[in-house]
Coordinates of C-alpha atoms and ligand atoms in Angstrom, one line a residue:
X187 CA -6.2 26.9 -13.8
X188 CA -5.4 23.3 -14.7
X189 CA -8.2 21.5 -16.5
X190 CA -9.4 18.2 -15.1
X191 CA -8.5 15.3 -17.4
X192 CA -9.4 12.4 -15.0
X193 CA -11.7 10.5 -17.3
X194 CA -9.3 10.9 -20.2
X195 CA -6.5 9.5 -18.0
X196 CA -8.6 6.5 -17.0
X197 CA -9.7 5.7 -20.5
X198 CA -6.1 6.0 -21.8
X199 CA -4.8 3.8 -19.1
X200 CA -7.3 1.1 -20.2
X201 CA -6.5 1.7 -23.8
X202 CA -2.8 1.1 -23.2
X203 CA -3.6 -2.4 -22.0
X204 CA -5.2 -3.4 -25.3
X205 CA -4.0 -1.0 -28.0
X206 CA -0.3 -0.6 -28.6
X207 CA 0.7 2.7 -26.9
X208 CA -3.0 3.2 -26.2
X209 CA -3.5 4.8 -29.7
X210 CA -4.4 3.7 -33.2
X211 CA -1.9 6.2 -34.7
X212 CA 1.3 7.3 -33.0
X213 CA 0.9 11.0 -33.6
X214 CA -2.1 11.0 -31.2
X215 CA 0.0 9.8 -28.2
X216 CA 1.1 13.3 -27.0
X217 CA 4.5 11.6 -26.3
X218 CA 6.7 14.6 -27.4
X219 CA 4.6 17.0 -25.3
X220 CA 5.0 15.2 -22.0
X221 CA 1.4 14.5 -21.1
X222 CA -1.2 11.8 -21.9
X223 CA -3.7 12.4 -24.7
X224 CA -7.2 13.8 -24.0
X225 CA -10.0 11.5 -25.1
X226 CA -12.5 13.2 -27.4
X227 CA -16.3 12.9 -27.0
X228 CA -17.6 15.1 -29.7
X229 CA -17.0 18.0 -32.1
X230 CA -19.2 20.6 -33.8
X231 CA -17.9 23.4 -36.0
X232 CA -14.5 24.6 -34.7
X233 CA -15.0 23.1 -31.2
X234 CA -14.2 19.7 -29.8
X235 CA -15.2 18.4 -26.3
X236 CA -13.3 15.8 -24.3
X237 CA -14.8 13.2 -22.0
X238 CA -14.2 15.4 -19.0
X239 CA -16.4 18.1 -20.4
X240 CA -13.6 20.5 -21.4
X241 CA -14.0 22.4 -24.7
X242 CA -11.3 23.4 -27.1
X243 CA -11.0 25.4 -30.3
X244 CA -9.6 22.6 -32.5
X245 CA -6.7 23.5 -34.9
X246 CA -5.9 19.8 -35.7
X247 CA -9.1 19.3 -37.7
X248 CA -8.5 15.6 -37.8
X249 CA -5.1 16.3 -39.3
X250 CA -6.6 18.2 -42.2
X251 CA -9.8 16.8 -43.7
X252 CA -12.2 18.9 -41.7
X253 CA -12.0 22.0 -43.8
X254 CA -15.7 22.6 -43.0
X255 CA -15.3 21.9 -39.3
X256 CA -16.7 19.1 -37.3
X257 CA -20.1 17.5 -37.9
X258 CA -21.0 19.7 -40.9
X259 CA -24.7 19.4 -41.5
X260 CA -24.5 18.8 -45.3
X261 CA -22.0 16.0 -44.8
X262 CA -24.0 14.5 -41.9
X263 CA -27.2 14.5 -44.0
X264 CA -25.4 12.9 -47.0
X265 CA -24.0 10.1 -44.7
X266 CA -27.4 9.5 -43.0
X267 CA -29.3 9.4 -46.3
X268 CA -26.8 7.0 -47.9
X269 CA -26.5 4.8 -44.9
X270 CA -30.2 4.0 -45.1
X271 CA -29.6 2.3 -48.4
X272 CA -26.7 0.1 -47.2
X273 CA -23.1 0.6 -46.2
X274 CA -21.0 -1.4 -48.6
X275 CA -21.6 -3.5 -51.7
X276 CA -18.2 -4.2 -53.2
X277 CA -19.8 -3.3 -56.5
X278 CA -20.1 -0.1 -58.5
X279 CA -22.4 2.7 -57.4
X280 CA -23.4 6.0 -59.0
X281 CA -21.8 7.9 -56.1
X282 CA -18.2 6.9 -57.0
X283 CA -18.6 8.0 -60.6
X284 CA -20.0 11.4 -59.5
X285 CA -17.1 11.7 -57.1
X286 CA -14.6 10.9 -59.8
X287 CA -16.2 13.4 -62.2
X288 CA -15.9 16.1 -59.6
X289 CA -12.3 15.4 -58.8
X290 CA -11.5 15.3 -62.5
X291 CA -13.2 18.7 -62.9
X292 CA -11.5 20.3 -59.9
X293 CA -7.9 18.9 -60.0
X294 CA -5.9 20.1 -63.1
X295 CA -3.7 17.1 -63.6
X296 CA -6.3 14.4 -63.0
X297 CA -8.0 12.8 -66.0
X298 CA -8.8 9.5 -64.3
X299 CA -8.9 8.7 -60.6
X300 CA -9.0 5.5 -58.5
X301 CA -10.5 5.6 -55.0
X302 CA -8.8 3.8 -52.1
X303 CA -9.2 4.0 -48.3
X304 CA -6.4 6.1 -47.0
X305 CA -3.5 8.4 -48.0
X306 CA -1.1 5.5 -47.4
X307 CA -2.9 3.3 -49.8
X308 CA -2.9 6.1 -52.4
X309 CA 0.8 6.8 -52.2
X310 CA 1.9 3.1 -52.2
X311 CA -0.5 2.4 -55.2
X312 CA 0.7 5.5 -57.1
X313 CA 4.3 4.3 -56.6
X314 CA 3.6 0.8 -57.9
X315 CA 1.8 2.4 -60.9
X316 CA 4.8 4.7 -61.5
X317 CA 7.1 1.8 -61.4
X318 CA 4.9 -0.3 -63.7
X319 CA 4.5 2.5 -66.2
X320 CA 8.2 3.5 -66.4
X321 CA 9.5 -0.1 -65.8
X322 CA 12.0 1.4 -63.3
X323 CA 12.5 0.7 -59.6
X324 CA 13.9 3.7 -57.8
X325 CA 12.1 6.6 -56.3
X326 CA 13.2 10.0 -55.1
X327 CA 11.6 11.2 -51.9
X328 CA 12.5 14.1 -49.6
X329 CA 13.9 14.1 -46.1
X330 CA 11.1 15.0 -43.7
X331 CA 8.3 14.5 -46.2
X332 CA 5.7 12.0 -45.1
X333 CA 3.7 9.8 -47.5
X334 CA 2.1 7.4 -45.1
X335 CA 3.5 4.3 -43.7
X336 CA 4.2 2.0 -46.7
X337 CA 7.7 0.6 -46.5
X338 CA 9.3 2.7 -49.3
X339 CA 8.3 5.9 -47.6
X340 CA 9.5 5.1 -44.1
X341 CA 13.0 6.3 -45.0
X342 CA 13.8 9.7 -43.5
X343 CA 10.0 10.1 -43.0
X344 CA 8.4 13.1 -41.4
X345 CA 5.3 13.5 -39.1
X346 CA 5.1 11.0 -36.2
X347 CA 8.3 9.3 -37.4
X348 CA 10.4 12.4 -36.6
X349 CA 8.3 13.4 -33.6
X350 CA 9.1 10.0 -32.1
X351 CA 12.7 9.9 -33.5
X352 CA 11.9 7.0 -35.8
X353 CA 12.6 8.3 -39.3
X354 CA 13.8 4.9 -40.6
X355 CA 11.5 2.1 -39.3
X356 CA 12.8 -1.4 -38.5
X357 CA 10.9 -3.9 -40.6
X358 CA 11.7 -2.0 -43.9
X359 CA 14.0 -4.3 -45.9
X360 CA 17.4 -3.1 -47.0
X361 CA 16.3 -3.7 -50.6
X362 CA 13.4 -1.3 -50.2
X363 CA 15.7 1.2 -48.6
X364 CA 18.1 0.9 -51.5
X365 CA 15.4 1.8 -54.0
X366 CA 14.4 4.9 -52.1
X367 CA 16.8 7.8 -52.9
X368 CA 16.5 10.7 -50.5
X369 CA 17.0 14.3 -51.4
X370 CA 16.7 17.6 -49.4
X371 CA 13.5 19.5 -49.7
X372 CA 13.9 22.9 -51.4
X373 CA 17.4 21.8 -52.6
X374 CA 17.2 21.1 -56.4
X375 CA 20.9 20.4 -56.5
X376 CA 20.5 17.4 -54.2
X377 CA 17.9 16.1 -56.6
X378 CA 20.0 16.7 -59.7
X379 CA 22.9 14.8 -58.1
X380 CA 20.6 11.7 -57.6
X381 CA 19.4 12.0 -61.2
X382 CA 23.0 12.3 -62.6
X383 CA 23.9 9.1 -60.8
X384 CA 20.7 7.0 -61.1
X385 CA 18.5 8.9 -63.7
X386 CA 17.7 5.9 -65.9
X387 CA 16.5 3.9 -62.8
X388 CA 14.3 6.6 -61.3
X389 CA 10.6 5.8 -61.8
X390 CA 9.3 8.9 -59.9
X391 CA 9.9 11.8 -57.7
X392 CA 7.3 12.0 -54.9
X393 CA 7.0 15.3 -53.1
X394 CA 4.7 17.1 -50.7
X395 CA 4.2 20.3 -52.8
X396 CA 4.1 22.1 -49.4
X397 CA 6.0 20.2 -46.8
X398 CA 3.5 19.9 -43.9
X399 CA 4.9 16.9 -42.0
X400 CA 8.1 18.6 -40.7
X401 CA 6.0 21.6 -39.7
X402 CA 4.9 23.7 -42.6
X403 CA 7.7 24.5 -45.0
X404 CA 6.7 26.2 -48.3
X405 CA 8.4 25.3 -51.5
X406 CA 10.9 28.0 -52.5
X407 CA 10.5 29.7 -55.8
X408 CA 11.5 27.4 -58.7
X409 CA 11.7 24.2 -56.6
X410 CA 8.5 22.5 -57.9
X411 CA 9.2 23.8 -61.4
X412 CA 12.7 22.4 -61.2
X413 CA 11.4 19.0 -60.1
X414 CA 9.0 19.0 -63.1
X415 CA 11.9 19.8 -65.4
X416 CA 14.2 17.1 -64.0
X417 CA 11.4 14.4 -64.2
X418 CA 10.7 15.4 -67.8
X419 CA 14.4 15.4 -68.7
X420 CA 14.9 11.9 -67.4
X421 CA 11.6 10.3 -68.4
X422 CA 10.5 9.9 -64.7
X423 CA 7.1 10.8 -63.3
X424 CA 6.4 13.6 -60.9
X425 CA 4.0 12.6 -58.1
X426 CA 2.5 15.3 -55.9
X427 CA 1.4 14.0 -52.6
X428 CA -1.6 16.2 -52.0
X429 CA -3.0 14.3 -49.1
X430 CA -2.7 17.6 -47.1
X431 CA -2.7 20.3 -49.8
X432 CA -5.4 18.8 -52.0
X433 CA -8.7 20.9 -51.9
X434 CA -7.1 22.8 -49.1
X435 CA -4.9 25.4 -50.8
X436 CA -7.3 25.8 -53.7
X437 CA -10.1 23.8 -55.5
X438 CA -7.3 22.2 -57.5
X439 CA -4.9 21.9 -54.6
X440 CA -1.2 22.9 -54.6
X441 CA -0.9 22.2 -58.4
X442 CA -3.4 24.9 -59.1
X443 CA -2.0 27.2 -56.3
X444 CA 1.6 27.0 -57.7
X445 CA 0.8 26.3 -61.3
X446 CA 2.9 23.1 -61.6
X447 CA 1.3 20.1 -63.0
X448 CA 2.4 16.6 -61.8
X449 CA 1.8 13.3 -63.7
X450 CA 0.2 11.6 -60.7
X451 CA -1.5 13.1 -57.6
X452 CA -2.3 11.3 -54.4
X453 CA -5.2 12.5 -52.3
X454 CA -6.3 11.5 -48.8
X455 CA -8.6 12.0 -46.0
X456 CA -10.0 15.4 -47.2
X457 CA -12.0 13.8 -50.0
X458 CA -13.9 11.7 -47.4
X459 CA -15.1 14.8 -45.5
X460 CA -13.9 13.0 -42.3
X461 CA -14.5 9.4 -43.4
X462 CA -11.6 7.1 -44.3
X463 CA -10.7 7.7 -48.0
X464 CA -7.8 8.2 -50.3
X465 CA -7.4 8.4 -54.1
X466 CA -4.8 8.7 -56.7
X467 CA -5.2 10.0 -60.2
X468 CA -3.4 11.5 -63.2
X469 CA -2.9 11.3 -66.9
X470 CA -5.3 8.9 -68.7
X471 CA -2.4 7.0 -70.3
X472 CA -0.8 6.3 -67.0
X473 CA -4.0 5.4 -65.1
X474 CA -5.0 3.0 -67.9
X475 CA -2.1 0.8 -66.8
X476 CA -4.2 -0.2 -63.8
X477 CA -6.1 -3.5 -63.6
X478 CA -8.6 -4.4 -65.0
X479 CA -7.5 -2.4 -68.1
X480 CA -3.8 -2.8 -67.6
X481 CA -1.3 -5.1 -65.8
X482 CA -0.6 -3.1 -62.6
X483 CA -2.7 -4.6 -59.8
X484 CA -4.4 -2.7 -57.0
X485 CA -7.8 -3.5 -55.4
X486 CA -10.0 -3.0 -52.3
X487 CA -13.4 -4.2 -51.1
X488 CA -14.2 -0.9 -49.4
X489 CA -12.7 1.4 -52.1
X490 CA -15.3 3.9 -53.3
X491 CA -17.4 3.0 -50.2
X492 CA -20.8 4.7 -50.6
X493 CA -20.7 6.4 -47.2
X494 CA -17.3 7.9 -47.8
X495 CA -18.3 8.9 -51.3
X496 CA -21.4 10.6 -50.1
X497 CA -19.6 12.5 -47.4
X498 CA -16.8 13.5 -49.8
X499 CA -19.1 14.5 -52.5
X500 CA -21.1 16.7 -50.2
X501 CA -17.9 18.4 -49.1
X502 CA -16.3 18.8 -52.5
X503 CA -19.5 20.4 -53.8
X504 CA -19.4 23.0 -51.1
X505 CA -15.8 23.7 -51.8
X506 CA -16.5 23.9 -55.6
X507 CA -19.6 26.0 -55.3
X508 CA -19.2 28.4 -52.4
X509 CA -18.1 31.8 -53.7
X510 CA -14.9 33.2 -52.1
X511 CA -14.4 30.0 -50.0
X512 CA -10.6 30.0 -50.3
X513 CA -10.4 33.8 -50.0
X514 CA -12.2 33.7 -46.7
X515 CA -10.0 30.9 -45.4
X516 CA -7.0 32.8 -46.5
X517 CA -8.0 35.9 -44.6
X518 CA -8.7 34.0 -41.4
X519 CA -5.4 32.2 -41.6
X520 CA -3.6 35.5 -42.4
X521 CA -5.1 37.0 -39.2
X522 CA -3.7 34.1 -37.2
X523 CA -0.3 34.5 -38.8
X524 CA -0.2 38.2 -38.0
X525 CA -1.3 37.7 -34.5
X526 CA 1.2 35.0 -33.8
X527 CA 4.0 37.1 -35.3
X528 CA 2.9 40.0 -33.1
X529 CA 3.1 37.7 -30.0
X530 CA 6.6 36.7 -30.8
X531 CA 7.5 40.4 -31.2
X532 CA 5.8 41.4 -27.9
X533 CA 7.4 38.7 -25.9
X534 CA 10.8 38.5 -27.6
X535 CA 10.5 34.8 -27.9
X536 CA 12.4 33.5 -30.9
X537 CA 10.2 31.9 -33.5
X538 CA 9.2 31.7 -37.2
X539 CA 5.7 31.5 -38.5
X540 CA 5.4 29.6 -41.8
X541 CA 2.1 29.7 -43.6
X542 CA 0.7 28.7 -46.9
X543 CA -3.0 29.3 -47.2
X544 CA -4.8 27.6 -44.3
X545 CA -1.7 25.6 -43.2
X546 CA 0.5 27.1 -40.6
X547 CA 3.3 26.2 -38.2
X548 CA 4.9 28.3 -35.4
X549 CA 8.4 27.1 -35.0
X550 CA 10.2 27.9 -31.8
X551 CA 13.6 28.5 -33.2
X552 CA 16.5 30.9 -33.2
X553 CA 16.9 30.5 -36.9
X554 CA 15.9 33.4 -39.2
X555 CA 14.0 31.1 -41.6
X556 CA 12.8 27.5 -41.8
X557 CA 13.1 26.4 -45.4
X558 CA 14.5 22.9 -45.0
X559 CA 14.3 19.8 -43.0
X560 CA 17.5 20.5 -41.2
X561 CA 16.4 24.0 -40.2
X562 CA 13.0 22.6 -39.0
X563 CA 14.9 20.1 -36.9
X564 CA 16.7 22.9 -35.0
X565 CA 13.5 23.9 -33.4
X566 CA 13.2 23.9 -29.7
X567 CA 10.8 21.0 -29.0
X568 CA 10.9 21.6 -25.2
X569 CA 9.6 25.1 -25.8
X570 CA 6.9 23.8 -28.1
X571 CA 5.9 21.2 -25.6
X572 CA 5.4 23.9 -22.9
X573 CA 3.5 26.1 -25.3
X574 CA 1.3 23.1 -26.3
X575 CA 0.4 22.3 -22.7
X576 CA -0.4 25.9 -21.8
X577 CA -2.5 26.2 -24.9
X578 CA -4.4 23.0 -24.1
X579 CA -5.0 24.2 -20.6
X580 CA -6.6 27.3 -22.0
X581 CA -8.8 25.7 -24.5
X582 CA -6.7 25.6 -27.7
X583 CA -6.1 22.1 -29.2
X584 CA -2.9 22.1 -31.2
X585 CA -1.0 19.2 -32.9
X586 CA 1.0 17.5 -30.1
X587 CA 4.2 18.0 -32.1
X588 CA 6.4 20.8 -33.3
X589 CA 6.6 19.1 -36.7
X590 CA 2.9 19.2 -37.7
X591 CA 0.6 21.9 -39.1
X592 CA -2.2 24.0 -37.7
X593 CA -5.3 23.5 -39.9
X594 CA -7.7 26.4 -40.2
X595 CA -11.2 25.6 -41.4
X596 CA -14.1 27.8 -42.5
X597 CA -15.7 26.9 -39.2
X598 CA -13.1 29.0 -37.3
X599 CA -14.6 32.4 -36.7
X600 CA -12.6 35.6 -36.2
X601 CA -13.4 35.1 -32.6
X602 CA -11.8 31.7 -32.5
X603 CA -8.7 33.1 -34.2
X604 CA -8.5 35.9 -31.7
X605 CA -8.9 33.6 -28.8
X606 CA -6.1 31.5 -30.2
X607 CA -3.9 34.6 -30.5
X608 CA -4.8 35.7 -26.9
X609 CA -4.0 32.2 -25.5
X610 CA -0.8 32.1 -27.5
X611 CA 0.4 35.3 -26.0
X612 CA -0.4 34.2 -22.5
X613 CA 1.4 30.8 -23.2
X614 CA 4.4 32.7 -24.5
X615 CA 4.5 34.9 -21.4
X616 CA 4.7 31.8 -19.2
X617 CA 7.7 30.7 -21.3
X618 CA 9.6 33.8 -20.1
X619 CA 9.4 32.8 -16.4
Ligands
HOZ172 N1 -0.2 13.2 -42.0 C1 -0.8 13.1 -40.7 C2 0.0 13.8 -39.7 N2 0.9 14.8 -40.3 C3 -1.0 11.7 -40.3 C4 -1.8 11.5 -39.1 C5 -1.5 10.2 -38.5 O1 -0.5 9.7 -38.8 O2 -2.4 9.8 -37.7

């Protein structure tokens, strides 16, 4: 039975009058799935509720950060307690040092870390730092990787940019575009070619160690290691954008999971436990180039904001101290993967399930693998849109795009996973009609 979304429709119609597209980030617009967005009222654990009273098991998890689910008690308590003492000072607090100490302890490559307010700020600042440190101007990025919306990264960008068919945004100057060299994910030769031609001008390679903004595409064996070698060989820096993988694949993120150590790491929303945060960190020698110690300038009134630090700290402590946290997450995610694969087999619908840890994408595709941007782009987005709508109607909230990830949290119970598998099977059956 179709769910009633009347209130959501009304609110969205009003939003469109005063907010561009009715949303504050394009990925929320549901444009590629052919319906209007639902408007959320609340969330607890794995469940979100819309303003029409419909409940959904949420697999978007605020695009990643909610690895403990919605409204986690420890995080709420930390925010409430801290808020009583004031919400922003634009001056040092103990919380930000505690947070930095914990990040340094958990993430293998980070010796010093600077807090910012979003993943976009983290990647654009890390890039400036890499350029300042190496005194070079070009960067290598990968087609379909998404590093936020700073100009340099909106060249062949993933996430909402591909969902909406806008991989190269107007407004990015041709000079910026010239400094951004684009390679193919999982194709070391394409990177080698760029280095052979421009090696002495390349400040850094920036990469999502697991591509998660063109759907989930794991790095193939040797890919990350190969990037490390190339960067070392040419005196460039290797930047891991761990906005999605950080603290999600392991305590130490993808760099711990795959055993490849970058020079700089960018972190995002996950370290705010749901509040707006980002950070970038790395080798001491590089980080010391930042003002006030060094000449590379970057600043922010709300950076290290006490509420965000309190929330993030509460969350990271749980991740750091809970025995078998990542093992349990893995087992839940593996259960989902197995169930979705079985659904494809049962229905004969062509698809590929890619999963790394608690990140997963079901691609509707006739391909036998999805290991690259080009393969991801061959997915049937109409089929995904249909599957999305059926899932939503039956209480499963998925990303409104084929080219995003499902995020499994420790708030998802086996029951939630099994419900998702059941709804998925029913949705696939309707695709056969
Ligand atoms: N990286 C997120 C989606 N893949 C970004 C979410 C957003 O743009 O709002």
